[in-house]
């Protein structure tokens, strides 16, 4: 099966209202072109430099899809990232949201949609809002959401999470469930300026489970492109 078939199969397999962000790190522009030709409209990249190269190589085709930053964003890369990405999914601090807000103000854009990245697995190697003490995650996330809502040039539109890398399906499931609860809690909080629309969770080996637990945005790479060479 080729890239187009695999994308189409996943598209048919999951509900229509679940968006597929094609995780394209380390893929060639030709591979990305194939998936766009197959109907993909959301592309995720992890590195600003790689996204820059891919945009240049795809030319006008790049403007027909939306781009999601799904890797950790360093503050010194924000200016370069802004013209490349439609949404930034990896906000893990108020400081980062503020830095983006200031730079958007100076750019041509009006408002950049953001997702707060939640790290419940609490693994050292990963980014995301994380809380050691049990029970305080909700207040931390709500506080970041509230403070970010006061900014003019960014808007929180949901949550993103990776999930434990080596967890059992049960661990994964309980992780997704916790993030879904957090998502619903923030939604019911009706914070002015926060629009809880997207719950970005689930990857190649977990998207079905994530959708069962309420995800409406999955980030899929290897199940579409095949395994990475690195
Ligand atoms: C690579 C990546 C994915 C997709 O992972 P696959 O296992 O290849 O589907 C999803 N989210 C993030 C943040 C990634 O870096």
Tab-separated table of C-alpha atoms and ligand atoms in Angstrom:
chain	number	residue	atom	x	y	z
A	1	UNK	CA	0.000	0.000	0.000
A	2	UNK	CA	1.308	3.485	-0.770
A	3	UNK	CA	0.996	6.778	1.111
A	4	UNK	CA	-2.225	7.833	-0.645
A	5	UNK	CA	-3.922	4.517	0.103
A	6	UNK	CA	-2.872	4.504	3.719
A	7	UNK	CA	-4.087	8.073	4.238
A	8	UNK	CA	-7.402	7.317	2.533
A	9	UNK	CA	-7.875	4.168	4.577
A	10	UNK	CA	-7.403	6.009	7.877
A	11	UNK	CA	-9.638	8.843	6.660
A	12	UNK	CA	-12.408	6.316	5.959
A	13	UNK	CA	-11.797	4.436	9.163
A	14	UNK	CA	-12.347	7.315	11.584
A	15	UNK	CA	-15.294	9.708	12.063
A	16	UNK	CA	-15.481	12.645	9.663
A	17	UNK	CA	-15.313	15.239	12.410
A	18	UNK	CA	-11.925	13.975	13.588
A	19	UNK	CA	-9.119	15.904	11.920
A	20	UNK	CA	-5.970	14.138	10.803
A	21	UNK	CA	-2.771	16.099	11.256
A	22	UNK	CA	-0.216	14.269	9.143
A	23	UNK	CA	2.990	14.145	11.208
A	24	UNK	CA	5.588	14.768	8.537
A	25	UNK	CA	8.890	15.023	10.411
A	26	UNK	CA	11.833	13.659	8.423
A	27	UNK	CA	9.660	13.028	5.343
A	28	UNK	CA	10.589	14.338	1.922
A	29	UNK	CA	8.582	17.002	0.118
A	30	UNK	CA	7.629	14.353	-2.409
A	31	UNK	CA	6.105	12.200	0.337
A	32	UNK	CA	4.258	15.208	1.733
A	33	UNK	CA	3.025	16.106	-1.738
A	34	UNK	CA	1.651	12.577	-2.117
A	35	UNK	CA	-0.381	12.825	1.053
A	36	UNK	CA	-1.686	16.292	0.138
A	37	UNK	CA	-2.701	14.972	-3.278
A	38	UNK	CA	-4.554	12.202	-1.425
A	39	UNK	CA	-6.636	14.820	0.366
A	40	UNK	CA	-4.695	15.647	3.528
A	41	UNK	CA	-5.331	19.213	4.675
A	42	UNK	CA	-3.413	19.383	7.958
A	43	UNK	CA	0.339	18.846	8.092
A	44	UNK	CA	2.361	18.739	11.317
A	45	UNK	CA	6.055	19.525	11.568
A	46	UNK	CA	8.367	19.310	14.589
A	47	UNK	CA	11.187	21.569	13.530
A	48	UNK	CA	11.051	25.113	12.222
A	49	UNK	CA	13.993	24.639	9.883
A	50	UNK	CA	12.536	21.510	8.361
A	51	UNK	CA	9.178	23.227	7.869
A	52	UNK	CA	10.926	26.120	6.179
A	53	UNK	CA	12.625	23.793	3.705
A	54	UNK	CA	9.445	21.848	2.992
A	55	UNK	CA	7.438	25.041	2.431
A	56	UNK	CA	10.042	26.301	-0.033
A	57	UNK	CA	10.080	23.005	-1.897
A	58	UNK	CA	6.300	22.664	-2.057
A	59	UNK	CA	5.780	26.249	-3.211
A	60	UNK	CA	2.139	27.125	-3.845
A	61	UNK	CA	0.993	23.647	-2.758
A	62	UNK	CA	2.077	24.512	0.792
A	63	UNK	CA	-0.526	27.270	0.887
A	64	UNK	CA	-3.360	24.846	0.172
A	65	UNK	CA	-3.017	23.104	3.521
A	66	UNK	CA	-2.732	24.210	7.135
A	67	UNK	CA	0.467	23.720	9.111
A	68	UNK	CA	0.686	22.671	12.727
A	69	UNK	CA	3.751	23.065	14.909
A	70	UNK	CA	3.797	19.854	16.941
A	71	UNK	CA	7.394	19.953	18.190
A	72	UNK	CA	8.787	21.998	21.055
A	73	UNK	CA	9.078	25.640	20.022
A	74	UNK	CA	12.137	27.524	21.217
A	75	UNK	CA	11.582	31.212	21.839
A	76	UNK	CA	14.355	32.209	19.466
A	77	UNK	CA	12.550	30.381	16.638
A	78	UNK	CA	9.170	32.072	17.049
A	79	UNK	CA	9.743	34.744	14.401
A	80	UNK	CA	10.737	32.122	11.860
A	81	UNK	CA	7.848	29.857	12.862
A	82	UNK	CA	5.074	32.437	12.540
A	83	UNK	CA	4.925	32.676	8.740
A	84	UNK	CA	5.087	28.872	8.477
A	85	UNK	CA	2.491	27.639	10.944
A	86	UNK	CA	-1.255	28.170	11.204
A	87	UNK	CA	-1.473	26.635	14.661
A	88	UNK	CA	1.031	25.973	17.434
A	89	UNK	CA	0.107	22.882	19.431
A	90	UNK	CA	2.926	22.879	21.940
A	91	UNK	CA	2.374	25.693	24.417
A	92	UNK	CA	3.747	24.595	27.762
A	93	UNK	CA	4.048	27.866	29.635
A	94	UNK	CA	2.539	31.308	29.927
A	95	UNK	CA	5.956	32.721	29.055
A	96	UNK	CA	5.914	30.995	25.678
A	97	UNK	CA	2.352	32.158	24.946
A	98	UNK	CA	3.360	35.723	25.852
A	99	UNK	CA	6.465	35.595	23.691
A	100	UNK	CA	4.358	34.422	20.741
A	101	UNK	CA	1.750	37.107	21.410
A	102	UNK	CA	4.376	39.860	21.317
A	103	UNK	CA	5.867	38.607	18.089
A	104	UNK	CA	2.498	38.162	16.390
A	105	UNK	CA	1.709	41.742	17.257
A	106	UNK	CA	4.785	42.810	15.292
A	107	UNK	CA	3.971	40.537	12.344
A	108	UNK	CA	1.132	40.693	9.847
A	109	UNK	CA	-1.003	38.091	11.601
A	110	UNK	CA	-3.964	38.963	13.780
A	111	UNK	CA	-4.487	35.955	16.006
A	112	UNK	CA	-2.579	32.678	16.166
A	113	UNK	CA	-4.450	29.642	17.516
A	114	UNK	CA	-2.631	27.699	20.211
A	115	UNK	CA	-3.101	24.390	21.971
A	116	UNK	CA	-1.826	23.809	25.496
A	117	UNK	CA	0.360	20.730	25.657
A	118	UNK	CA	-0.417	18.542	28.625
A	119	UNK	CA	2.196	16.212	30.040
A	120	UNK	CA	0.543	13.823	32.413
A	121	UNK	CA	2.899	10.963	31.886
A	122	UNK	CA	5.441	13.302	33.461
A	123	UNK	CA	8.348	11.780	31.595
A	124	UNK	CA	11.537	13.788	31.804
A	125	UNK	CA	12.211	13.686	28.104
A	126	UNK	CA	8.974	15.378	27.205
A	127	UNK	CA	7.637	18.881	27.188
A	128	UNK	CA	4.223	20.085	28.204
A	129	UNK	CA	2.490	21.588	31.199
A	130	UNK	CA	3.337	19.199	33.948
A	131	UNK	CA	2.542	19.080	37.599
A	132	UNK	CA	4.170	16.909	40.187
A	133	UNK	CA	1.619	17.098	42.911
A	134	UNK	CA	-1.529	15.161	42.325
A	135	UNK	CA	-4.584	17.257	41.725
A	136	UNK	CA	-2.955	20.525	40.842
A	137	UNK	CA	-2.753	20.027	37.097
A	138	UNK	CA	-6.206	21.415	36.556
A	139	UNK	CA	-5.561	24.668	38.385
A	140	UNK	CA	-2.207	25.142	36.674
A	141	UNK	CA	-3.692	24.640	33.229
A	142	UNK	CA	-6.691	26.816	34.013
A	143	UNK	CA	-4.395	29.566	35.247
A	144	UNK	CA	-2.314	29.467	32.033
A	145	UNK	CA	-5.529	29.450	29.983
A	146	UNK	CA	-6.911	32.456	31.863
A	147	UNK	CA	-3.727	34.483	31.590
A	148	UNK	CA	-3.316	33.599	27.924
A	149	UNK	CA	-6.916	34.607	27.278
A	150	UNK	CA	-5.962	38.139	28.254
A	151	UNK	CA	-3.502	38.303	25.338
A	152	UNK	CA	-4.744	39.847	22.107
A	153	UNK	CA	-2.811	38.041	19.412
A	154	UNK	CA	-3.095	34.417	20.469
A	155	UNK	CA	-6.097	32.278	21.326
A	156	UNK	CA	-6.196	28.936	23.082
A	157	UNK	CA	-8.323	26.556	21.070
A	158	UNK	CA	-7.753	23.313	22.910
A	159	UNK	CA	-5.350	20.807	24.370
A	160	UNK	CA	-2.685	18.524	22.959
A	161	UNK	CA	-1.036	15.556	24.598
A	162	UNK	CA	1.514	12.921	23.664
A	163	UNK	CA	0.775	10.145	26.113
A	164	UNK	CA	3.263	7.776	27.680
A	165	UNK	CA	5.698	6.352	25.134
A	166	UNK	CA	5.934	2.887	26.615
A	167	UNK	CA	2.623	2.504	28.355
A	168	UNK	CA	0.183	-0.375	28.141
A	169	UNK	CA	-3.156	0.281	26.422
A	170	UNK	CA	-4.668	0.710	29.888
A	171	UNK	CA	-2.111	3.338	30.869
A	172	UNK	CA	-2.673	5.133	27.601
A	173	UNK	CA	-6.400	4.990	28.017
A	174	UNK	CA	-6.332	6.459	31.489
A	175	UNK	CA	-3.969	9.178	30.272
A	176	UNK	CA	-6.311	10.137	27.431
A	177	UNK	CA	-9.267	10.038	29.778
A	178	UNK	CA	-7.611	12.445	32.207
A	179	UNK	CA	-6.815	14.900	29.421
A	180	UNK	CA	-10.373	14.644	28.099
A	181	UNK	CA	-11.689	15.474	31.579
A	182	UNK	CA	-9.387	18.461	31.730
A	183	UNK	CA	-10.617	19.526	28.284
A	184	UNK	CA	-14.253	19.313	29.391
A	185	UNK	CA	-13.532	21.127	32.632
A	186	UNK	CA	-11.901	24.018	30.784
A	187	UNK	CA	-14.759	24.078	28.331
A	188	UNK	CA	-17.326	24.346	31.112
A	189	UNK	CA	-15.260	27.050	32.790
A	190	UNK	CA	-16.270	29.303	29.841
A	191	UNK	CA	-13.168	31.429	30.077
A	192	UNK	CA	-13.624	34.542	27.981
A	193	UNK	CA	-11.228	34.415	25.055
A	194	UNK	CA	-10.650	30.661	25.276
A	195	UNK	CA	-12.353	28.554	22.652
A	196	UNK	CA	-11.995	24.882	23.561
A	197	UNK	CA	-12.486	23.229	20.169
A	198	UNK	CA	-9.651	20.804	19.640
A	199	UNK	CA	-8.454	17.855	21.631
A	200	UNK	CA	-5.296	16.727	19.862
A	201	UNK	CA	-4.374	13.234	21.007
A	202	UNK	CA	-3.555	9.894	19.436
A	203	UNK	CA	-0.728	8.841	17.104
A	204	UNK	CA	-0.189	5.894	14.741
A	205	UNK	CA	-0.436	3.230	17.409
A	206	UNK	CA	-3.089	4.928	19.520
A	207	UNK	CA	-5.430	7.013	17.387
A	208	UNK	CA	-8.374	4.619	17.601
A	209	UNK	CA	-8.106	4.453	21.368
A	210	UNK	CA	-7.697	8.238	21.571
A	211	UNK	CA	-10.821	8.800	19.461
A	212	UNK	CA	-12.756	6.434	21.709
A	213	UNK	CA	-11.656	8.633	24.600
A	214	UNK	CA	-12.805	11.828	22.927
A	215	UNK	CA	-9.987	13.032	20.664
A	216	UNK	CA	-11.086	15.066	17.640
A	217	UNK	CA	-7.611	15.629	16.211
A	218	UNK	CA	-5.108	12.815	15.693
A	219	UNK	CA	-1.468	13.235	14.683
A	220	UNK	CA	-0.426	10.360	12.484
A	221	UNK	CA	2.961	9.746	10.854
A	222	UNK	CA	4.215	6.183	10.499
A	223	UNK	CA	0.793	4.651	9.804
A	224	UNK	CA	0.727	6.854	6.684
A	225	UNK	CA	4.358	7.088	5.599
A	226	UNK	CA	5.802	3.836	6.933
A	227	UNK	CA	8.512	3.629	9.572
A	228	UNK	CA	11.119	6.350	9.801
A	229	UNK	CA	14.608	5.614	8.596
A	230	UNK	CA	16.409	7.239	11.519
B	1	LIG	C1	6.003	12.056	15.288
B	1	LIG	C2	4.892	12.622	16.061
B	1	LIG	C3	3.596	12.112	15.928
B	1	LIG	C4	3.247	10.943	15.046
B	1	LIG	O1	3.869	9.782	15.505
B	1	LIG	P1	3.671	8.404	14.687
B	1	LIG	O2	3.921	7.377	15.703
B	1	LIG	O3	4.721	8.442	13.612
B	1	LIG	O4	2.313	8.397	14.151
B	1	LIG	C5	2.575	12.725	16.653
B	1	LIG	N1	2.813	13.767	17.471
B	1	LIG	C6	4.047	14.282	17.622
B	1	LIG	C7	4.232	15.422	18.527
B	1	LIG	C8	5.121	13.723	16.918
B	1	LIG	O5	6.349	14.238	17.097
